[in-house]
Structures are given as structure tokens and as C-alpha cells.
mmCIF file of C-alpha atoms in Angstrom:
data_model
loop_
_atom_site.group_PDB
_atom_site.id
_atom_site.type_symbol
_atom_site.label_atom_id
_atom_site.label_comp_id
_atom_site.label_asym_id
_atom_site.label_seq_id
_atom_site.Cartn_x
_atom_site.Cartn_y
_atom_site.Cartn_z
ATOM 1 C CA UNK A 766 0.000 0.000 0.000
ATOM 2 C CA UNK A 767 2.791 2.082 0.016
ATOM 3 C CA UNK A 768 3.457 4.797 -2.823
ATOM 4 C CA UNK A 769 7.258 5.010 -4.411
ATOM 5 C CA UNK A 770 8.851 5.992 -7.355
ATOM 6 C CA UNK A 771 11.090 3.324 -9.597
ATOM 7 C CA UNK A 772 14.855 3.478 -10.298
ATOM 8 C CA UNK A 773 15.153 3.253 -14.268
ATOM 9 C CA UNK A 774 14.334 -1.257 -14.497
ATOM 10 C CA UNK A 775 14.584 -2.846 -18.145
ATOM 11 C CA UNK A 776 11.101 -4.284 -19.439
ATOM 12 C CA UNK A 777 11.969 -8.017 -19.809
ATOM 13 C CA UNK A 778 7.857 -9.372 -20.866
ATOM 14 C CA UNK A 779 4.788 -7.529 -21.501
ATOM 15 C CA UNK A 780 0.775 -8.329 -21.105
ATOM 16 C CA UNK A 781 -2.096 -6.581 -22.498
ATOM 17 C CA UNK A 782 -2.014 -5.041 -19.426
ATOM 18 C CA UNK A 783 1.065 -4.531 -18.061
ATOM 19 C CA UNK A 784 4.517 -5.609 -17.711
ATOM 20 C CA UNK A 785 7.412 -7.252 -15.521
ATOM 21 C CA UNK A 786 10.757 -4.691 -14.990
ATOM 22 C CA UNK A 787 14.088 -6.086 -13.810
ATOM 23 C CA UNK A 788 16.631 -4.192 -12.088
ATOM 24 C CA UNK A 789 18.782 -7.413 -12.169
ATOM 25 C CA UNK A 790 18.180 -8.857 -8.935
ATOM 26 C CA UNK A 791 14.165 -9.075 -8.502
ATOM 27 C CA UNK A 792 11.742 -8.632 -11.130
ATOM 28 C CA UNK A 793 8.042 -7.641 -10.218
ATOM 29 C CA UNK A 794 4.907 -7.086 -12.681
ATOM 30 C CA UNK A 795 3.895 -3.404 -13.180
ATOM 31 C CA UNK A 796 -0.086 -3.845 -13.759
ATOM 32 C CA UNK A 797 -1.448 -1.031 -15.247
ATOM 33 C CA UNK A 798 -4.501 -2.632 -15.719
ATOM 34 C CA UNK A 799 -4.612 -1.977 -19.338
ATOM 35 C CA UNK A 800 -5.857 1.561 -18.963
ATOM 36 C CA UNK A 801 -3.716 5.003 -19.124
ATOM 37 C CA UNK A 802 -0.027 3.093 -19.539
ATOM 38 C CA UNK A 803 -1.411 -0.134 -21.464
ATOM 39 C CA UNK A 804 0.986 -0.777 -24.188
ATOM 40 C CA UNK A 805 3.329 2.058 -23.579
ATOM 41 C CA UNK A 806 6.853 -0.361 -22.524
ATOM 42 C CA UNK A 807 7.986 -2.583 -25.231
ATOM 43 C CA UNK A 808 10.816 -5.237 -23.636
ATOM 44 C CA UNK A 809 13.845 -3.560 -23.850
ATOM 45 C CA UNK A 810 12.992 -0.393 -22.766
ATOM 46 C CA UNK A 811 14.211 0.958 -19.983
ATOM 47 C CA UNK A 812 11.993 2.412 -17.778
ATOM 48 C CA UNK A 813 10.862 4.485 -14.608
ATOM 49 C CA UNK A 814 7.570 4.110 -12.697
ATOM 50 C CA UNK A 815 5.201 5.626 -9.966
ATOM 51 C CA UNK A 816 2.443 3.427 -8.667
ATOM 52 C CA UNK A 817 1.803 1.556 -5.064
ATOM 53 C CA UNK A 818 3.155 -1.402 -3.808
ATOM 54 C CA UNK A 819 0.651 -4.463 -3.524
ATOM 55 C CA UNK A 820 0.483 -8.281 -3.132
ATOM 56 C CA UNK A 821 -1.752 -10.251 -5.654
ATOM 57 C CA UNK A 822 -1.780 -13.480 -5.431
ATOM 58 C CA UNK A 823 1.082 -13.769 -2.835
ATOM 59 C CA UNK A 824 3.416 -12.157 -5.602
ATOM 60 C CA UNK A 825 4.617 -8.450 -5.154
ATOM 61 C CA UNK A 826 2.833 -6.350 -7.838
ATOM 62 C CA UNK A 827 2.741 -2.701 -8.693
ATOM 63 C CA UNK A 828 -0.733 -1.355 -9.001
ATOM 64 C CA UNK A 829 -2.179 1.307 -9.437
ATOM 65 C CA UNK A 830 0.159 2.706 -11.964
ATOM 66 C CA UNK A 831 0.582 6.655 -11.561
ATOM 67 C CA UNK A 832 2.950 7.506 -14.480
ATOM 68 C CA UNK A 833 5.481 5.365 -16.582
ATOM 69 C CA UNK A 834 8.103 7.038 -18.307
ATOM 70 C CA UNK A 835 10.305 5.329 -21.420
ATOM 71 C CA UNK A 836 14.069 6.288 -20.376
ATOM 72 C CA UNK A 837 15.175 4.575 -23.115
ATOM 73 C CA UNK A 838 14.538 1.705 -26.121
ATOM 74 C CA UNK A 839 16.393 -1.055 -27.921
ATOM 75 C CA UNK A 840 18.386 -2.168 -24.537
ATOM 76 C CA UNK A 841 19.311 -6.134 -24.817
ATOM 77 C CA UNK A 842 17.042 -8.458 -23.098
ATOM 78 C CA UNK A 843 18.403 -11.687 -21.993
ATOM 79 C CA UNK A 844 16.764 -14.668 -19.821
ATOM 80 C CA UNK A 845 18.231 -17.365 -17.391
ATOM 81 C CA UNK A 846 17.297 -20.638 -18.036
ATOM 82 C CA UNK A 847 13.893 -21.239 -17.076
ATOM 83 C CA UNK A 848 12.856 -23.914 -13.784
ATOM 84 C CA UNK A 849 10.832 -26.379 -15.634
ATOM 85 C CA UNK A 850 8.239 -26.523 -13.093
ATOM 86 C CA UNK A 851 5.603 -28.921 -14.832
ATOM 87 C CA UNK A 852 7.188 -31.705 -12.741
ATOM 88 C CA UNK A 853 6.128 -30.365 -9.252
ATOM 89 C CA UNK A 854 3.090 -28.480 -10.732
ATOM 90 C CA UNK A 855 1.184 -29.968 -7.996
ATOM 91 C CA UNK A 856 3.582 -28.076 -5.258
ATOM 92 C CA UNK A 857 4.792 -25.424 -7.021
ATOM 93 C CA UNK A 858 4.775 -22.188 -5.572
ATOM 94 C CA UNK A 859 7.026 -18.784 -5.274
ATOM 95 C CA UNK A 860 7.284 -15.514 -3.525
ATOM 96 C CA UNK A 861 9.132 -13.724 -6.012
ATOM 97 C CA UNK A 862 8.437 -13.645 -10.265
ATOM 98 C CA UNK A 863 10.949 -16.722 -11.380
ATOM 99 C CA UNK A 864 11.555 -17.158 -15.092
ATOM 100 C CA UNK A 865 9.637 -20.826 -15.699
ATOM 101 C CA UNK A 866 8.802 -23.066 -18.194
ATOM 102 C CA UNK A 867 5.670 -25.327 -18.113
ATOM 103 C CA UNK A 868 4.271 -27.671 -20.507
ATOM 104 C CA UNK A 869 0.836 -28.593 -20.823
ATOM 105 C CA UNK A 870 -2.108 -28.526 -23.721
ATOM 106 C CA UNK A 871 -3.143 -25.258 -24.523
ATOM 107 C CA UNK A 872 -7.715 -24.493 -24.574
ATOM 108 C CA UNK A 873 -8.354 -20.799 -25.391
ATOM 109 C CA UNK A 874 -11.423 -19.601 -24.455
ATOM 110 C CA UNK A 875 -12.493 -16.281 -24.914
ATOM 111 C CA UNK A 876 -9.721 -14.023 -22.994
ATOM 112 C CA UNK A 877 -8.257 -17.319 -21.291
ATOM 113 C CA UNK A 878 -5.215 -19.062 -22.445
ATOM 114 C CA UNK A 879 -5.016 -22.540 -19.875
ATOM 115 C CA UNK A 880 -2.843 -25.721 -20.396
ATOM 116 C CA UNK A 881 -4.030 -28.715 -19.472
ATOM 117 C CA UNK A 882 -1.662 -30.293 -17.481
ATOM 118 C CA UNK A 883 -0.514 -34.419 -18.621
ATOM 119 C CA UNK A 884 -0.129 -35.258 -14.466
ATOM 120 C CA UNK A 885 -3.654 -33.339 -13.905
ATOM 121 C CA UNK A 886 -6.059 -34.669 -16.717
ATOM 122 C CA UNK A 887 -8.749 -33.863 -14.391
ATOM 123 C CA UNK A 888 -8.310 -30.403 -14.645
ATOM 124 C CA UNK A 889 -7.387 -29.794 -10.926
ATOM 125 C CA UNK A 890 -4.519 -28.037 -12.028
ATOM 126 C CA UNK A 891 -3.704 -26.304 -14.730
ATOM 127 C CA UNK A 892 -1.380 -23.205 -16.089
ATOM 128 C CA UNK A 893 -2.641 -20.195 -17.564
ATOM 129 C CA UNK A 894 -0.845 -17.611 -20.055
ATOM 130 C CA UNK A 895 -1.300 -14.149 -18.271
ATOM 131 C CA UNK A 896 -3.166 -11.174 -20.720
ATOM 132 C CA UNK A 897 -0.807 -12.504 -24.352
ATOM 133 C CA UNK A 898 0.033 -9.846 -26.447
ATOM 134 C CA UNK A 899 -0.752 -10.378 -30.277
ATOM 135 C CA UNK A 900 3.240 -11.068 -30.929
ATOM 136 C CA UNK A 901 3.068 -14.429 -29.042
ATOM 137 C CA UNK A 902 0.336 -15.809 -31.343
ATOM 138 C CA UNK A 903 -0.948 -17.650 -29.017
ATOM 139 C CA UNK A 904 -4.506 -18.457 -30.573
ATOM 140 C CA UNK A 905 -3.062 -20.501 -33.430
ATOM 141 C CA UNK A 906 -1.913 -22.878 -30.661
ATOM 142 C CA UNK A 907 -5.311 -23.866 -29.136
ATOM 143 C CA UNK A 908 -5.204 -27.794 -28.897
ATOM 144 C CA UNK A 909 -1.727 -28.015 -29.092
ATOM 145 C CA UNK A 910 0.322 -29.380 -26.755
ATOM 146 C CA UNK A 911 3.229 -26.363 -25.645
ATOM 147 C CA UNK A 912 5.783 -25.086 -23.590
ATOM 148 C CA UNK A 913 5.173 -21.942 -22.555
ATOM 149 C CA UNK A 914 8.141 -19.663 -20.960
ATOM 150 C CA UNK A 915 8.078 -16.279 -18.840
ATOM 151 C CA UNK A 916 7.480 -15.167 -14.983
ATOM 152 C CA UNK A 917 5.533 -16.538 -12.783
ATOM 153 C CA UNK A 918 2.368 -14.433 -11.332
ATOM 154 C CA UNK A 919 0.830 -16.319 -8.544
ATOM 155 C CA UNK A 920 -1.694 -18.966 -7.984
ATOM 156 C CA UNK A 921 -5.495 -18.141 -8.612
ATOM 157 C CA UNK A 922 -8.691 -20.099 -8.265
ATOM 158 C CA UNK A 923 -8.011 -21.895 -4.690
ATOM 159 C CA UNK A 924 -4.068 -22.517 -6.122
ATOM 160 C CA UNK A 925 -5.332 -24.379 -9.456
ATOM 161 C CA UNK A 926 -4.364 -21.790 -11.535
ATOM 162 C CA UNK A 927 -0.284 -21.592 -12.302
ATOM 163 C CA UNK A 928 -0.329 -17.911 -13.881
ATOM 164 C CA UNK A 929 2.636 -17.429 -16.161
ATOM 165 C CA UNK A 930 3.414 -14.164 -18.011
ATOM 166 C CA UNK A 931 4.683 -15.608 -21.279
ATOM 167 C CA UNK A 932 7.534 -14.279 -23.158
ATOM 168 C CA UNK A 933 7.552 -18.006 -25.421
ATOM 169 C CA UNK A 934 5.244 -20.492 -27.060
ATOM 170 C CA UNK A 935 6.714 -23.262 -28.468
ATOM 171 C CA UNK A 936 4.624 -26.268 -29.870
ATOM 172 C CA UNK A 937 6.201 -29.567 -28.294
ATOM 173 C CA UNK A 938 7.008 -32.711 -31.053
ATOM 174 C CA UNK A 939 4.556 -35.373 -30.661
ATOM 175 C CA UNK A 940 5.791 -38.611 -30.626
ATOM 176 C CA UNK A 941 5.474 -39.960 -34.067
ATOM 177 C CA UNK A 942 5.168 -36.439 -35.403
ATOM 178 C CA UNK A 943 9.137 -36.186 -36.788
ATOM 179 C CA UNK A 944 9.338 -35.621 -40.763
ATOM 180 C CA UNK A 945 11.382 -37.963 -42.571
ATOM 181 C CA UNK A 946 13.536 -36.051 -44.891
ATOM 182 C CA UNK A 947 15.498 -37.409 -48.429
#
């Protein structure tokens, strides 16, 4: 609940409402709720923020957003290798916005991206791609099995949902899918 003013942080993923700054130690989502600073940091900007400090879903957040201003563009973005976490989906949880990877079937419906999960057929847990911006594509993969990369953002729905803001689709080879070539 507290109010503060950011140090300049690199954008390192972005929703359709928001998006997660670095300043190379910690890396915390700057929701702007898709209103007023929606769409304004690209990744690799650089940038400084006002807003007030909150907790969503046990993860630190910044909301609301009072101004964001673009210090500067084009910086290099790079990523540590991602905790595979679809394993111990059934445990997982974090204080802090790791970079993960999870790997499930993807059902789009409406403005929610969810993987079905291979250990939790039943739907008891599942992931879920946070707000996707247009450049991840991330329609075409409905019914696809996928890995999906980016920061975690907490656990919703009673802990079922494992809310990722996604900076990566990739489709995963089926078995039997490889193309024989001449």
C-alpha cells in the first residue's frame, strides 16, 4: 500500500495489461490494468515508474500505476534458463516472479489461455498464459500441446491456476510427429 517511485528497471515481458521490470536482482509485474499506460513499454525499454506497492496473489505487484516514463529503447534483453516446473506443478509455488517453463495442452477460451496439465487430466490443475500480447500468437496454438516460458504471477482459483506471463510459445514434437527427410 505504500506509494514510491522506480529506479530506471529494463522491461523483460509484456501483457495486455502490463509488464514485468528487472533491475537485475528481482523482477516484479507493473499492472497497469490496461488503462492510461497499457501498451506504452515494449521489452527492452528501460523504464521508470510511480504506482503503489501491492500483493496479488502472494506475488509483489505494482498497481495502481501513476505515471510510466520510457528512459530509453532497444536495450538487450536476456533470460536465465527457465525452472521447468511442470514436474512439481502440484507443489509449485514462489514468492518472487521466477523465469519458468511449463508444458501442458493449450484451450483458449475467450480471454483465457489454460494448459491442461498431462499429471492433472482432471483439470485440478492447470497453467494459464497471463493477458498474451498479439506477438506471441498464441490463438493458433489452441489444442496443441506447448511449452510456454516467462514469470511466474501467482496462484489463482483456490491454487489451481499456475499464472505465467509468457515471453515463449513453443509447440512440443509429438511422438510420431518427426518428418522424414530425403
Amino acid at each position: 500500500g505504500k506509494a514510491f517511485d522506480s529506479k530506471p528497471s529494463l522491461v523483460v515481458a509484456v501483457t495486455t495489461r502490463g509488464f514485468v521490470t528487472t533491475d537485475g536482482t528481482k523482477n516484479v509485474y507493473v499492472y497497469t490494468q490496461g488503462t492510461n499506460f497499457g501498451g506504452i513499454a515494449k521489452v527492452g525499454d528501460m523504464v521508470k515508474f510511480s504506482g503503489v506497492k501491492a500483493i496479488y496473489s502472494n506475488m509483489p505487484e505494482v498497481t495502481p500505476v501513476t505515471s510510466v516514463e520510457v528512459v530509453s529503447s532497444g536495450n538487450n534483453v536476456s533470460y536465465p534458463n527457465p525452472k521447468d516446473i511442470t514436474a512439481s506443478a502440484g507443489t509449485y509455488t514462489a514468492t518472487e516472479a521466477e523465469f519458468v517453463s511449463l508444458t501442458g495442452t493449450l484451450s483458449v477460451s475467450g480471454i483465457y489461455y489454460n494448459l491442461t496439465l498431462d499429471a492433472f487430466a482432471d483439470g485440478s490443475k492447470m497453467g494459464s498464459i497471463v493477458y498474451p500480447v498479439d506477438d506471441l500468437n498464441a490463438a493458433s496454438f489452441n489444442g496443441k500441446k506447448i511449452t510456454i516460458t516467462g514469470y511466474f504471477n501467482g496462484l489463482t482459483s483456490q491454487n489451481k491456476y499456475i499464472n505465467i506471463i509468457t515471453t515463449k510459445i513453443e509447440e512440443v514434437e509429438q511422438p510420431g510427429e518427426a518428418t522424414l527427410t530425403n
